[in-house]
mmCIF file of C-alpha atoms in Angstrom:
data_model
loop_
_atom_site.group_PDB
_atom_site.id
_atom_site.type_symbol
_atom_site.label_atom_id
_atom_site.label_comp_id
_atom_site.label_asym_id
_atom_site.label_seq_id
_atom_site.Cartn_x
_atom_site.Cartn_y
_atom_site.Cartn_z
ATOM 1 C CA MET A 1 1.648 -4.795 19.152
ATOM 2 C CA VAL A 2 4.420 -5.602 16.691
ATOM 3 C CA ILE A 3 5.288 -1.931 16.117
ATOM 4 C CA ARG A 4 4.635 0.916 18.538
ATOM 5 C CA VAL A 5 5.455 4.521 17.734
ATOM 6 C CA GLU A 6 4.701 7.309 20.203
ATOM 7 C CA HIS A 7 5.408 11.020 19.705
ATOM 8 C CA LEU A 8 8.214 10.275 17.259
ATOM 9 C CA VAL A 9 10.243 13.274 16.083
ATOM 10 C CA LYS A 10 13.140 13.440 13.639
ATOM 11 C CA LYS A 11 14.869 16.745 12.936
ATOM 12 C CA TYR A 12 17.672 17.669 10.558
ATOM 13 C CA LYS A 13 18.958 21.070 11.717
ATOM 14 C CA ASP A 14 16.068 23.410 10.835
ATOM 15 C CA LEU A 15 14.013 20.732 9.064
ATOM 16 C CA THR A 16 11.505 18.612 10.975
ATOM 17 C CA ALA A 17 11.046 15.536 8.808
ATOM 18 C CA VAL A 18 8.822 13.689 11.284
ATOM 19 C CA ASN A 19 6.738 15.766 13.655
ATOM 20 C CA ASP A 20 5.306 14.056 16.744
ATOM 21 C CA ILE A 21 3.633 11.035 15.137
ATOM 22 C CA SER A 22 2.108 8.032 16.909
ATOM 23 C CA PHE A 23 0.728 4.770 15.494
ATOM 24 C CA LYS A 24 0.625 1.025 16.160
ATOM 25 C CA VAL A 25 0.869 -2.034 13.929
ATOM 26 C CA LYS A 26 -0.767 -5.306 14.949
ATOM 27 C CA LYS A 27 0.674 -8.764 14.414
ATOM 28 C CA GLY A 28 -0.340 -10.395 11.119
ATOM 29 C CA GLU A 29 -1.735 -7.305 9.406
ATOM 30 C CA VAL A 30 -0.796 -5.388 6.295
ATOM 31 C CA PHE A 31 -0.167 -1.799 7.380
ATOM 32 C CA ALA A 32 0.022 0.703 4.534
ATOM 33 C CA PHE A 33 2.075 3.860 5.106
ATOM 34 C CA LEU A 34 1.084 6.487 2.557
ATOM 35 C CA GLY A 35 2.089 10.013 1.761
ATOM 36 C CA PRO A 36 3.428 12.306 -0.983
ATOM 37 C CA ASN A 37 7.164 12.724 -1.539
ATOM 38 C CA GLY A 38 8.737 14.575 1.372
ATOM 39 C CA ALA A 39 6.002 13.548 3.803
ATOM 40 C CA GLY A 40 8.415 11.749 6.130
ATOM 41 C CA LYS A 41 7.629 8.149 5.139
ATOM 42 C CA THR A 42 11.184 7.090 4.329
ATOM 43 C CA THR A 43 12.599 8.706 7.460
ATOM 44 C CA THR A 44 10.058 6.942 9.658
ATOM 45 C CA VAL A 45 10.641 3.568 8.022
ATOM 46 C CA GLU A 46 14.418 3.932 8.284
ATOM 47 C CA ILE A 47 14.049 4.645 11.990
ATOM 48 C CA LEU A 48 12.001 1.462 12.406
ATOM 49 C CA GLU A 49 14.633 -0.461 10.416
ATOM 50 C CA CYS A 50 17.342 0.897 12.748
ATOM 51 C CA LEU A 51 19.021 2.856 9.963
ATOM 52 C CA ARG A 52 18.431 6.253 11.592
ATOM 53 C CA ASN A 53 18.097 7.392 15.181
ATOM 54 C CA PRO A 54 15.056 9.423 16.255
ATOM 55 C CA THR A 55 15.480 12.904 17.708
ATOM 56 C CA SER A 56 12.888 12.164 20.381
ATOM 57 C CA GLY A 57 9.932 9.933 21.098
ATOM 58 C CA LEU A 58 9.548 6.174 21.212
ATOM 59 C CA ALA A 59 9.770 3.599 18.436
ATOM 60 C CA GLU A 60 9.581 -0.108 19.228
ATOM 61 C CA VAL A 61 9.669 -3.092 16.881
ATOM 62 C CA LEU A 62 8.822 -6.526 18.307
ATOM 63 C CA GLY A 63 9.089 -5.017 21.775
ATOM 64 C CA TYR A 64 12.625 -3.685 21.251
ATOM 65 C CA ASP A 65 13.592 -0.011 21.364
ATOM 66 C CA VAL A 66 15.168 1.140 18.085
ATOM 67 C CA SER A 67 17.435 3.501 20.057
ATOM 68 C CA ASP A 68 18.969 0.701 22.095
ATOM 69 C CA LYS A 69 22.022 -1.086 20.624
ATOM 70 C CA LYS A 70 20.959 -4.511 21.855
ATOM 71 C CA GLY A 71 17.443 -3.821 20.659
ATOM 72 C CA GLN A 72 18.744 -2.858 17.215
ATOM 73 C CA ASP A 73 20.571 -6.180 16.870
ATOM 74 C CA GLU A 74 17.414 -8.114 17.783
ATOM 75 C CA ILE A 75 15.263 -6.082 15.400
ATOM 76 C CA LYS A 76 17.635 -6.469 12.453
ATOM 77 C CA ALA A 77 17.742 -10.229 12.972
ATOM 78 C CA ARG A 78 13.947 -10.541 13.002
ATOM 79 C CA ILE A 79 12.819 -8.242 10.179
ATOM 80 C CA GLY A 80 13.006 -8.446 6.399
ATOM 81 C CA VAL A 81 13.534 -5.348 4.260
ATOM 82 C CA LEU A 82 12.817 -4.939 0.560
ATOM 83 C CA PRO A 83 14.091 -1.557 -0.688
ATOM 84 C CA GLN A 84 12.559 -0.038 -3.792
ATOM 85 C CA ASP A 85 15.789 -0.193 -5.803
ATOM 86 C CA PHE A 86 16.721 -3.767 -4.864
ATOM 87 C CA SER A 87 18.908 -5.727 -7.262
ATOM 88 C CA THR A 88 20.975 -8.878 -6.956
ATOM 89 C CA PHE A 89 23.507 -11.019 -8.831
ATOM 90 C CA ASP A 90 22.733 -11.079 -12.551
ATOM 91 C CA LEU A 91 24.566 -14.307 -13.344
ATOM 92 C CA LEU A 92 23.160 -16.362 -10.470
ATOM 93 C CA ASP A 93 19.850 -18.132 -10.916
ATOM 94 C CA CYS A 94 16.931 -17.809 -8.487
ATOM 95 C CA ARG A 95 17.942 -20.771 -6.353
ATOM 96 C CA GLU A 96 21.591 -19.676 -6.209
ATOM 97 C CA ASN A 97 20.641 -16.150 -5.172
ATOM 98 C CA LEU A 98 18.466 -17.462 -2.364
ATOM 99 C CA LYS A 99 21.186 -19.823 -1.159
ATOM 100 C CA TYR A 100 23.680 -16.958 -1.102
ATOM 101 C CA TYR A 101 21.490 -14.733 1.084
ATOM 102 C CA ALA A 102 20.472 -17.623 3.349
ATOM 103 C CA LYS A 103 24.158 -18.356 3.973
ATOM 104 C CA MET A 104 24.847 -14.663 4.586
ATOM 105 C CA TYR A 105 22.133 -14.695 7.286
ATOM 106 C CA GLY A 106 23.536 -17.920 8.703
ATOM 107 C CA ASN A 107 20.304 -19.784 8.034
ATOM 108 C CA ASP A 108 21.543 -23.207 6.967
ATOM 109 C CA ASN A 109 18.027 -24.618 7.364
ATOM 110 C CA CYS A 110 16.377 -22.123 5.029
ATOM 111 C CA ASP A 111 13.602 -23.770 2.999
ATOM 112 C CA ILE A 112 14.743 -22.598 -0.421
ATOM 113 C CA ASP A 113 12.180 -24.714 -2.273
ATOM 114 C CA GLY A 114 9.423 -23.419 -0.014
ATOM 115 C CA LEU A 115 10.379 -19.804 -0.723
ATOM 116 C CA ILE A 116 10.494 -20.439 -4.452
ATOM 117 C CA SER A 117 7.023 -21.963 -4.327
ATOM 118 C CA LEU A 118 5.697 -19.176 -2.094
ATOM 119 C CA VAL A 119 6.505 -16.563 -4.748
ATOM 120 C CA ALA A 120 5.508 -18.886 -7.621
ATOM 121 C CA LEU A 121 8.957 -19.133 -9.208
ATOM 122 C CA ASP A 122 9.106 -22.931 -9.501
ATOM 123 C CA GLU A 123 9.433 -22.840 -13.284
ATOM 124 C CA LYS A 124 12.101 -20.123 -13.105
ATOM 125 C CA ALA A 125 14.201 -21.563 -10.279
ATOM 126 C CA LYS A 126 17.160 -22.205 -12.601
ATOM 127 C CA SER A 127 16.810 -18.986 -14.604
ATOM 128 C CA ARG A 128 19.474 -16.331 -14.189
ATOM 129 C CA TYR A 129 18.354 -13.120 -12.533
ATOM 130 C CA LYS A 130 19.226 -10.990 -15.550
ATOM 131 C CA THR A 131 16.800 -12.977 -17.744
ATOM 132 C CA LEU A 132 13.782 -12.418 -15.494
ATOM 133 C CA SER A 133 11.018 -9.913 -16.213
ATOM 134 C CA GLY A 134 10.443 -7.022 -13.839
ATOM 135 C CA GLY A 135 7.622 -8.813 -12.067
ATOM 136 C CA LEU A 136 9.641 -12.011 -11.625
ATOM 137 C CA LYS A 137 12.585 -10.025 -10.265
ATOM 138 C CA ARG A 138 10.317 -8.480 -7.638
ATOM 139 C CA ARG A 139 8.996 -11.914 -6.686
ATOM 140 C CA LEU A 140 12.558 -13.151 -6.200
ATOM 141 C CA ALA A 141 13.364 -9.992 -4.213
ATOM 142 C CA ILE A 142 10.482 -10.743 -1.838
ATOM 143 C CA ALA A 143 11.711 -14.334 -1.461
ATOM 144 C CA ILE A 144 15.201 -13.053 -0.619
ATOM 145 C CA THR A 145 13.646 -10.744 1.964
ATOM 146 C CA LEU A 146 12.253 -13.855 3.681
ATOM 147 C CA VAL A 147 15.416 -15.985 3.925
ATOM 148 C CA ASN A 148 15.799 -15.199 7.643
ATOM 149 C CA ASP A 149 12.119 -16.060 8.282
ATOM 150 C CA PRO A 150 11.327 -12.515 9.492
ATOM 151 C CA GLU A 151 8.365 -11.702 11.703
ATOM 152 C CA VAL A 152 7.969 -8.230 10.165
ATOM 153 C CA VAL A 153 8.487 -7.529 6.462
ATOM 154 C CA PHE A 154 9.065 -3.975 5.225
ATOM 155 C CA LEU A 155 8.102 -3.634 1.556
ATOM 156 C CA ASP A 156 9.020 -0.315 -0.072
ATOM 157 C CA GLU A 157 7.078 0.196 -3.301
ATOM 158 C CA PRO A 158 7.071 -3.546 -4.109
ATOM 159 C CA THR A 159 5.164 -3.115 -7.387
ATOM 160 C CA SER A 160 6.737 0.106 -8.644
ATOM 161 C CA ALA A 161 7.068 0.285 -12.457
ATOM 162 C CA LEU A 162 5.372 -3.091 -12.968
ATOM 163 C CA ASP A 163 2.585 -3.676 -15.470
ATOM 164 C CA PRO A 164 -0.920 -4.331 -14.043
ATOM 165 C CA LYS A 165 -0.677 -8.116 -14.432
ATOM 166 C CA ALA A 166 2.682 -8.332 -12.655
ATOM 167 C CA ARG A 167 1.399 -5.985 -9.967
ATOM 168 C CA ARG A 168 -1.575 -8.241 -9.242
ATOM 169 C CA GLU A 169 0.756 -11.232 -9.053
ATOM 170 C CA ILE A 170 2.791 -9.460 -6.371
ATOM 171 C CA TRP A 171 -0.455 -8.703 -4.520
ATOM 172 C CA THR A 172 -1.113 -12.446 -4.445
ATOM 173 C CA VAL A 173 2.330 -13.013 -2.941
ATOM 174 C CA ILE A 174 1.710 -10.360 -0.263
ATOM 175 C CA GLU A 175 -1.661 -11.880 0.577
ATOM 176 C CA GLY A 176 0.111 -15.232 0.912
ATOM 177 C CA LEU A 177 2.563 -13.719 3.399
ATOM 178 C CA ARG A 178 -0.299 -12.366 5.467
ATOM 179 C CA ARG A 179 -1.958 -15.781 5.532
ATOM 180 C CA LYS A 180 1.320 -17.193 6.870
ATOM 181 C CA GLY A 181 1.105 -14.759 9.779
ATOM 182 C CA LYS A 182 3.726 -12.261 8.619
ATOM 183 C CA THR A 183 3.266 -8.621 9.526
ATOM 184 C CA ILE A 184 3.670 -6.434 6.429
ATOM 185 C CA PHE A 185 4.674 -2.765 6.608
ATOM 186 C CA LEU A 186 3.876 -1.502 3.112
ATOM 187 C CA THR A 187 4.805 1.813 1.538
ATOM 188 C CA THR A 188 3.256 2.392 -1.869
ATOM 189 C CA HIS A 189 2.127 5.210 -4.145
ATOM 190 C CA TYR A 190 -0.601 3.019 -5.640
ATOM 191 C CA MET A 191 -3.752 3.897 -3.733
ATOM 192 C CA GLU A 192 -5.656 0.930 -5.191
ATOM 193 C CA GLU A 193 -2.886 -1.330 -3.892
ATOM 194 C CA ALA A 194 -3.255 -0.040 -0.354
ATOM 195 C CA GLN A 195 -7.036 -0.252 -0.606
ATOM 196 C CA ALA A 196 -6.895 -3.857 -1.820
ATOM 197 C CA LEU A 197 -4.242 -5.179 0.566
ATOM 198 C CA ALA A 198 -4.152 -3.169 3.774
ATOM 199 C CA ASN A 199 -5.942 -3.908 7.008
ATOM 200 C CA ASN A 200 -5.033 -0.440 8.228
ATOM 201 C CA VAL A 201 -3.751 2.694 6.529
ATOM 202 C CA CYS A 202 -1.792 5.657 7.856
ATOM 203 C CA ILE A 203 -1.578 8.815 5.717
ATOM 204 C CA LEU A 204 1.335 11.138 6.366
ATOM 205 C CA ASP A 205 1.754 14.679 5.060
ATOM 206 C CA ARG A 206 4.486 17.187 5.884
ATOM 207 C CA GLY A 207 5.758 15.014 8.694
ATOM 208 C CA GLU A 208 2.409 14.626 10.425
ATOM 209 C CA ILE A 209 -0.283 11.966 10.415
ATOM 210 C CA VAL A 210 -3.448 13.360 8.834
ATOM 211 C CA ALA A 211 -5.573 10.195 8.982
ATOM 212 C CA GLU A 212 -5.407 6.590 10.125
ATOM 213 C CA GLY A 213 -7.870 3.717 9.959
ATOM 214 C CA THR A 214 -9.171 0.904 7.805
ATOM 215 C CA PRO A 215 -9.495 1.645 4.074
ATOM 216 C CA SER A 216 -13.286 1.343 4.246
ATOM 217 C CA GLY A 217 -13.445 3.515 7.345
ATOM 218 C CA LEU A 218 -11.343 6.262 5.782
ATOM 219 C CA ILE A 219 -13.360 6.137 2.564
ATOM 220 C CA SER A 220 -16.598 6.368 4.509
ATOM 221 C CA ARG A 221 -15.320 9.322 6.533
ATOM 222 C CA TYR A 222 -13.437 11.324 3.917
ATOM 223 C CA GLY A 223 -14.223 9.896 0.485
ATOM 224 C CA GLY A 224 -17.465 11.687 -0.259
ATOM 225 C CA ASN A 225 -20.659 10.334 -1.775
ATOM 226 C CA THR A 226 -21.303 7.631 -4.326
ATOM 227 C CA ASN A 227 -22.221 9.118 -7.715
ATOM 228 C CA LEU A 228 -24.681 7.905 -10.311
ATOM 229 C CA VAL A 229 -23.821 9.057 -13.841
ATOM 230 C CA LEU A 230 -26.567 8.852 -16.479
ATOM 231 C CA GLN A 231 -25.995 9.374 -20.191
ATOM 232 C CA GLY A 232 -28.905 9.704 -22.586
ATOM 233 C CA ASP A 233 -32.002 11.803 -23.223
ATOM 234 C CA PRO A 234 -31.913 14.244 -20.254
ATOM 235 C CA LYS A 235 -35.570 14.281 -19.275
ATOM 236 C CA ASP A 236 -36.538 15.955 -16.036
ATOM 237 C CA ILE A 237 -36.149 12.944 -13.776
ATOM 238 C CA ILE A 238 -34.184 14.513 -10.949
ATOM 239 C CA LYS A 239 -36.890 16.559 -9.244
ATOM 240 C CA ASP A 240 -37.558 15.578 -5.619
ATOM 241 C CA LEU A 241 -35.028 12.748 -5.661
ATOM 242 C CA PRO A 242 -33.177 12.063 -2.366
ATOM 243 C CA THR A 243 -29.818 13.294 -3.589
ATOM 244 C CA ALA A 244 -27.028 15.422 -2.170
ATOM 245 C CA GLY A 245 -26.451 17.197 -5.457
ATOM 246 C CA VAL A 246 -27.138 17.070 -9.170
ATOM 247 C CA GLU A 247 -24.824 18.275 -11.921
ATOM 248 C CA ARG A 248 -25.615 18.429 -15.648
ATOM 249 C CA LEU A 249 -22.630 17.711 -17.905
ATOM 250 C CA GLU A 250 -23.662 18.131 -21.559
ATOM 251 C CA ASP A 251 -25.562 14.896 -22.256
ATOM 252 C CA LYS A 252 -24.830 13.463 -18.807
ATOM 253 C CA ILE A 253 -26.414 13.830 -15.439
ATOM 254 C CA LYS A 254 -24.199 13.290 -12.377
ATOM 255 C CA ILE A 255 -26.164 12.587 -9.214
ATOM 256 C CA SER A 256 -24.459 12.526 -5.826
ATOM 257 C CA LEU A 257 -26.267 9.989 -3.680
ATOM 258 C CA LYS A 258 -26.929 10.361 0.021
ATOM 259 C CA GLU A 259 -29.046 7.291 0.724
ATOM 260 C CA GLU A 260 -28.369 3.601 0.079
ATOM 261 C CA ASP A 261 -31.694 3.167 -1.725
ATOM 262 C CA SER A 262 -31.288 6.256 -3.912
ATOM 263 C CA VAL A 263 -30.208 4.216 -6.953
ATOM 264 C CA ARG A 264 -33.369 2.097 -6.799
ATOM 265 C CA LYS A 265 -35.577 5.184 -6.551
ATOM 266 C CA ILE A 266 -33.802 6.929 -9.407
ATOM 267 C CA LEU A 267 -33.975 3.886 -11.678
ATOM 268 C CA GLY A 268 -37.665 3.560 -10.903
ATOM 269 C CA LYS A 269 -38.207 7.200 -11.859
ATOM 270 C CA ILE A 270 -36.210 6.673 -15.085
ATOM 271 C CA SER A 271 -38.349 3.693 -15.994
ATOM 272 C CA ARG A 272 -41.564 5.624 -15.433
ATOM 273 C CA SER A 273 -40.290 8.695 -17.305
ATOM 274 C CA GLY A 274 -39.398 6.817 -20.479
ATOM 275 C CA MET A 275 -35.898 8.237 -20.506
ATOM 276 C CA GLU A 276 -33.684 6.415 -22.990
ATOM 277 C CA LEU A 277 -30.397 5.590 -21.306
ATOM 278 C CA GLU A 278 -27.246 5.083 -23.330
ATOM 279 C CA ARG A 279 -25.152 4.391 -20.266
ATOM 280 C CA LEU A 280 -25.450 4.161 -16.499
ATOM 281 C CA GLU A 281 -22.426 4.180 -14.253
ATOM 282 C CA ILE A 282 -22.068 4.068 -10.483
ATOM 283 C CA THR A 283 -18.816 5.587 -9.231
ATOM 284 C CA ARG A 284 -17.830 4.963 -5.639
ATOM 285 C CA PRO A 285 -15.248 6.941 -3.664
ATOM 286 C CA SER A 286 -11.837 5.323 -3.274
ATOM 287 C CA LEU A 287 -8.760 5.652 -1.115
ATOM 288 C CA GLU A 288 -7.307 7.890 -3.828
ATOM 289 C CA ASP A 289 -10.199 10.333 -3.250
ATOM 290 C CA VAL A 290 -9.366 10.271 0.468
ATOM 291 C CA PHE A 291 -5.680 10.896 -0.217
ATOM 292 C CA LEU A 292 -6.459 13.784 -2.557
ATOM 293 C CA LYS A 293 -8.846 15.383 -0.073
ATOM 294 C CA LEU A 294 -6.460 15.131 2.873
ATOM 295 C CA THR A 295 -3.184 16.033 1.162
ATOM 296 C CA GLY A 296 -4.368 18.043 -1.826
ATOM 297 C CA LYS A 297 -2.104 15.879 -3.977
ATOM 298 C CA ARG A 298 -2.522 13.063 -6.447
ATOM 299 C CA ILE A 299 0.282 10.572 -7.135
ATOM 300 C CA SER A 300 0.770 9.237 -10.632
ATOM 301 C CA ASP A 301 1.714 5.657 -11.493
ATOM 302 C CA GLU A 302 5.323 6.835 -11.745
ATOM 303 C CA GLY A 303 5.213 8.228 -8.225
ATOM 304 C CA ALA A 304 5.164 11.882 -9.281
ATOM 305 C CA VAL A 305 3.042 14.212 -7.158
ATOM 306 C CA HIS A 306 0.478 16.471 -8.795
#
């Protein structure tokens, strides 16, 4: 295991920010750490990054104890950290910024060209940081995070405030890191991002882990049923269908499915009934549905909790 956390507790006077949590992160996976504001995510990550000391429990990164001074030095040398509010030198270009951080880490053999290509900044290598778009700045930030060739990369909201196109481009970069064997510890408030990228997901709420597993496993367990939404002439086509529930919404019929072949049976019944469909939509549960069910909260694109 690259990361091992057992019965971790962090208290601030009367506040318990992290309350007896345990989880493991495997080598080469993307591990998504999710939770509403105040759930204890940042505290946990800062403990793993050796920025805070735990009150009790065990936290190991790459086999080193985060509470041990020698272990902290080893961990810091072998991880990469991208904070959410990262910024760098405005007047330096991409290549110059990378060279600066490589020298700071003492990595004279850093493959600057390789990093630039990895984050697809070849055409912007000589562009000053201040001239880059938000998405390009985040790509450069990820490249800077890699100048010490880290084994574990902590990415804190790597696509925050980016437009959908730029966000997908960052996803491609993260997938590239995984293919190179990097272990990615991802915190994000975009549920679709975690669902698309993560091998495993851990959901934290009020300092405690409320669920952990693969995205598909969590969706299957907590997400609810697939729904079939029909819009058109509402003939009586729902009688005796193998469904978990039927809801009429004005000119729509929402059918909660409980069997994999329910859609085929319903469409066959529609065809035989002569119902004129204006629209048919299949809605499947997502990781956002899981998050909402377990925490009672929904997080907006801006990170606000509702």
